[in-house]
Amino acid sequence: QLVESGGGKVQPGGSLRLSCTVSGLNLENYVIGWFRQAPGKEREGVICLNARGDSSNSVDSVKGRFTVSRDNARKTVYLQMNSLKPEDTGVYFCAADRYSSYKCRLGRTFDYWGQGTQVTVSS
């Protein structure tokens, strides 16, 4: 089970940190990916963290602004979002993929999903 939290409304240029708490899975065997879906748009992959927790991969639109990290003891993966823009608005989901490659891939099929948390960037 994956449960997201930390969403909310923030002004452009602000920051938010989302959390994805995992139960029933060994985090060290899974890639955790963050995805988002804006109103009227398809879901898109944003950033992922490999199973070892030492390498991430992100889409160009968030490079330099979003980072992902993991706390194994808390079984939680964090998405730190800085310099937020209105186009970052959407429902953010975390998902898990059992994939051991050093480089995680957002285009793979993720097996387990959270319920999502809303992020709204607006003045």
mmCIF file of C-alpha atoms in Angstrom:
data_model
loop_
_atom_site.group_PDB
_atom_site.id
_atom_site.type_symbol
_atom_site.label_atom_id
_atom_site.label_comp_id
_atom_site.label_asym_id
_atom_site.label_seq_id
_atom_site.Cartn_x
_atom_site.Cartn_y
_atom_site.Cartn_z
ATOM 1 C CA GLN A 1 0.000 0.000 0.000
ATOM 2 C CA LEU A 2 1.218 3.485 -0.861
ATOM 3 C CA VAL A 3 -0.196 6.602 0.772
ATOM 4 C CA GLU A 4 0.642 10.129 -0.390
ATOM 5 C CA SER A 5 0.416 13.222 1.782
ATOM 6 C CA GLY A 6 1.601 16.816 1.822
ATOM 7 C CA GLY A 7 -0.381 18.306 -1.022
ATOM 8 C CA GLY A 8 -1.985 21.717 -0.849
ATOM 9 C CA LYS A 9 -2.148 25.138 -2.408
ATOM 10 C CA VAL A 10 0.964 27.241 -2.860
ATOM 11 C CA GLN A 11 1.837 30.448 -4.672
ATOM 12 C CA PRO A 12 4.064 30.405 -7.753
ATOM 13 C CA GLY A 13 7.685 30.245 -6.698
ATOM 14 C CA GLY A 14 6.825 28.412 -3.503
ATOM 15 C CA SER A 15 7.746 24.940 -2.283
ATOM 16 C CA LEU A 16 5.986 21.799 -1.155
ATOM 17 C CA ARG A 17 7.195 18.437 0.059
ATOM 18 C CA LEU A 18 5.097 15.384 -0.692
ATOM 19 C CA SER A 19 5.467 12.114 1.176
ATOM 20 C CA CYS A 20 4.783 8.583 0.006
ATOM 21 C CA THR A 21 4.593 6.087 2.852
ATOM 22 C CA VAL A 22 4.888 2.463 1.827
ATOM 23 C CA SER A 23 3.638 -0.627 3.614
ATOM 24 C CA GLY A 24 3.734 -4.270 2.607
ATOM 25 C CA LEU A 25 6.687 -3.784 0.258
ATOM 26 C CA ASN A 26 10.429 -3.820 0.799
ATOM 27 C CA LEU A 27 11.431 -0.378 -0.453
ATOM 28 C CA GLU A 28 14.918 -1.605 -1.273
ATOM 29 C CA ASN A 29 13.461 -3.824 -4.006
ATOM 30 C CA TYR A 30 11.332 -1.166 -5.680
ATOM 31 C CA VAL A 31 11.654 1.882 -7.818
ATOM 32 C CA ILE A 32 9.366 4.617 -6.518
ATOM 33 C CA GLY A 33 8.019 6.968 -9.145
ATOM 34 C CA TRP A 34 6.072 10.183 -8.839
ATOM 35 C CA PHE A 35 3.447 10.931 -11.456
ATOM 36 C CA ARG A 36 0.980 13.749 -11.909
ATOM 37 C CA GLN A 37 -2.233 14.363 -13.752
ATOM 38 C CA ALA A 38 -3.498 17.829 -14.586
ATOM 39 C CA PRO A 39 -7.186 18.442 -15.339
ATOM 40 C CA GLY A 40 -8.007 17.314 -18.857
ATOM 41 C CA LYS A 41 -4.551 15.872 -19.425
ATOM 42 C CA GLU A 42 -3.009 12.439 -19.374
ATOM 43 C CA ARG A 43 -0.997 11.280 -16.428
ATOM 44 C CA GLU A 44 2.738 11.923 -16.830
ATOM 45 C CA GLY A 45 5.804 10.634 -15.062
ATOM 46 C CA VAL A 46 7.720 13.289 -13.147
ATOM 47 C CA ILE A 47 10.623 11.728 -11.297
ATOM 48 C CA CYS A 48 11.702 8.320 -10.013
ATOM 49 C CA LEU A 49 14.180 6.964 -7.473
ATOM 50 C CA ASN A 50 15.950 3.672 -8.076
ATOM 51 C CA ALA A 51 15.621 0.720 -5.718
ATOM 52 C CA ARG A 52 19.009 1.391 -4.126
ATOM 53 C CA GLY A 53 17.927 4.945 -3.398
ATOM 54 C CA ASP A 54 21.042 6.484 -4.945
ATOM 55 C CA SER A 55 19.940 7.545 -8.406
ATOM 56 C CA SER A 56 16.978 9.475 -9.769
ATOM 57 C CA ASN A 57 15.619 10.266 -13.182
ATOM 58 C CA SER A 58 13.277 13.145 -14.006
ATOM 59 C CA VAL A 59 11.548 14.824 -16.895
ATOM 60 C CA ASP A 60 13.102 17.999 -18.267
ATOM 61 C CA SER A 61 10.298 20.246 -17.029
ATOM 62 C CA VAL A 62 11.204 19.623 -13.363
ATOM 63 C CA LYS A 63 14.989 19.281 -13.554
ATOM 64 C CA GLY A 64 16.682 21.604 -11.098
ATOM 65 C CA ARG A 65 13.417 22.132 -9.191
ATOM 66 C CA PHE A 66 12.214 18.709 -7.988
ATOM 67 C CA THR A 67 14.237 16.192 -6.034
ATOM 68 C CA VAL A 68 13.374 12.794 -4.594
ATOM 69 C CA SER A 69 14.773 11.115 -1.490
ATOM 70 C CA ARG A 70 14.044 8.168 0.751
ATOM 71 C CA ASP A 71 13.990 7.395 4.452
ATOM 72 C CA ASN A 72 14.249 3.627 4.801
ATOM 73 C CA ALA A 73 13.499 3.647 8.523
ATOM 74 C CA ARG A 74 10.246 5.512 7.934
ATOM 75 C CA LYS A 75 9.528 3.586 4.700
ATOM 76 C CA THR A 76 8.819 6.928 3.126
ATOM 77 C CA VAL A 77 9.848 8.549 -0.144
ATOM 78 C CA TYR A 78 9.783 12.334 -0.391
ATOM 79 C CA LEU A 79 9.242 14.599 -3.371
ATOM 80 C CA GLN A 80 10.661 18.053 -2.716
ATOM 81 C CA MET A 81 9.224 20.589 -5.124
ATOM 82 C CA ASN A 82 10.776 24.045 -5.337
ATOM 83 C CA SER A 83 10.164 27.040 -7.594
ATOM 84 C CA LEU A 84 6.686 25.766 -8.299
ATOM 85 C CA LYS A 85 4.864 26.957 -11.384
ATOM 86 C CA PRO A 86 1.139 26.996 -12.225
ATOM 87 C CA GLU A 87 1.779 24.231 -14.751
ATOM 88 C CA ASP A 88 2.857 21.967 -11.876
ATOM 89 C CA THR A 89 -0.764 21.874 -10.711
ATOM 90 C CA GLY A 90 -2.335 18.430 -10.645
ATOM 91 C CA VAL A 91 -2.957 15.300 -8.646
ATOM 92 C CA TYR A 92 0.329 13.709 -7.681
ATOM 93 C CA PHE A 93 0.629 9.955 -7.325
ATOM 94 C CA CYS A 94 3.436 7.748 -6.109
ATOM 95 C CA ALA A 95 3.856 4.259 -7.498
ATOM 96 C CA ALA A 96 6.128 1.255 -7.036
ATOM 97 C CA ASP A 97 7.861 -0.890 -9.653
ATOM 98 C CA ARG A 98 9.968 -3.937 -8.823
ATOM 99 C CA TYR A 99 12.967 -3.076 -10.995
ATOM 100 C CA SER A 100 16.592 -3.379 -9.962
ATOM 101 C CA SER A 101 18.404 -1.447 -12.681
ATOM 102 C CA TYR A 102 20.594 1.452 -11.545
ATOM 103 C CA LYS A 103 18.671 3.849 -13.795
ATOM 104 C CA CYS A 104 14.962 3.955 -13.020
ATOM 105 C CA ARG A 105 12.562 4.429 -15.889
ATOM 106 C CA LEU A 106 9.267 6.297 -15.730
ATOM 107 C CA GLY A 107 7.962 4.576 -18.852
ATOM 108 C CA ARG A 108 7.743 1.151 -17.251
ATOM 109 C CA THR A 109 4.517 -0.317 -15.894
ATOM 110 C CA PHE A 110 4.268 0.425 -12.185
ATOM 111 C CA ASP A 111 2.431 -2.235 -10.196
ATOM 112 C CA TYR A 112 1.288 -0.422 -7.067
ATOM 113 C CA TRP A 113 -0.249 3.041 -6.809
ATOM 114 C CA GLY A 114 -1.323 5.471 -4.152
ATOM 115 C CA GLN A 115 -4.583 7.372 -4.168
ATOM 116 C CA GLY A 116 -3.048 10.739 -5.036
ATOM 117 C CA THR A 117 -2.738 14.143 -3.419
ATOM 118 C CA GLN A 118 -3.748 17.474 -4.938
ATOM 119 C CA VAL A 119 -1.165 20.162 -5.617
ATOM 120 C CA THR A 120 -2.406 23.576 -6.715
ATOM 121 C CA VAL A 121 -0.013 26.344 -7.696
ATOM 122 C CA SER A 122 -1.883 29.603 -7.974
ATOM 123 C CA SER A 123 -1.745 33.183 -6.802
#
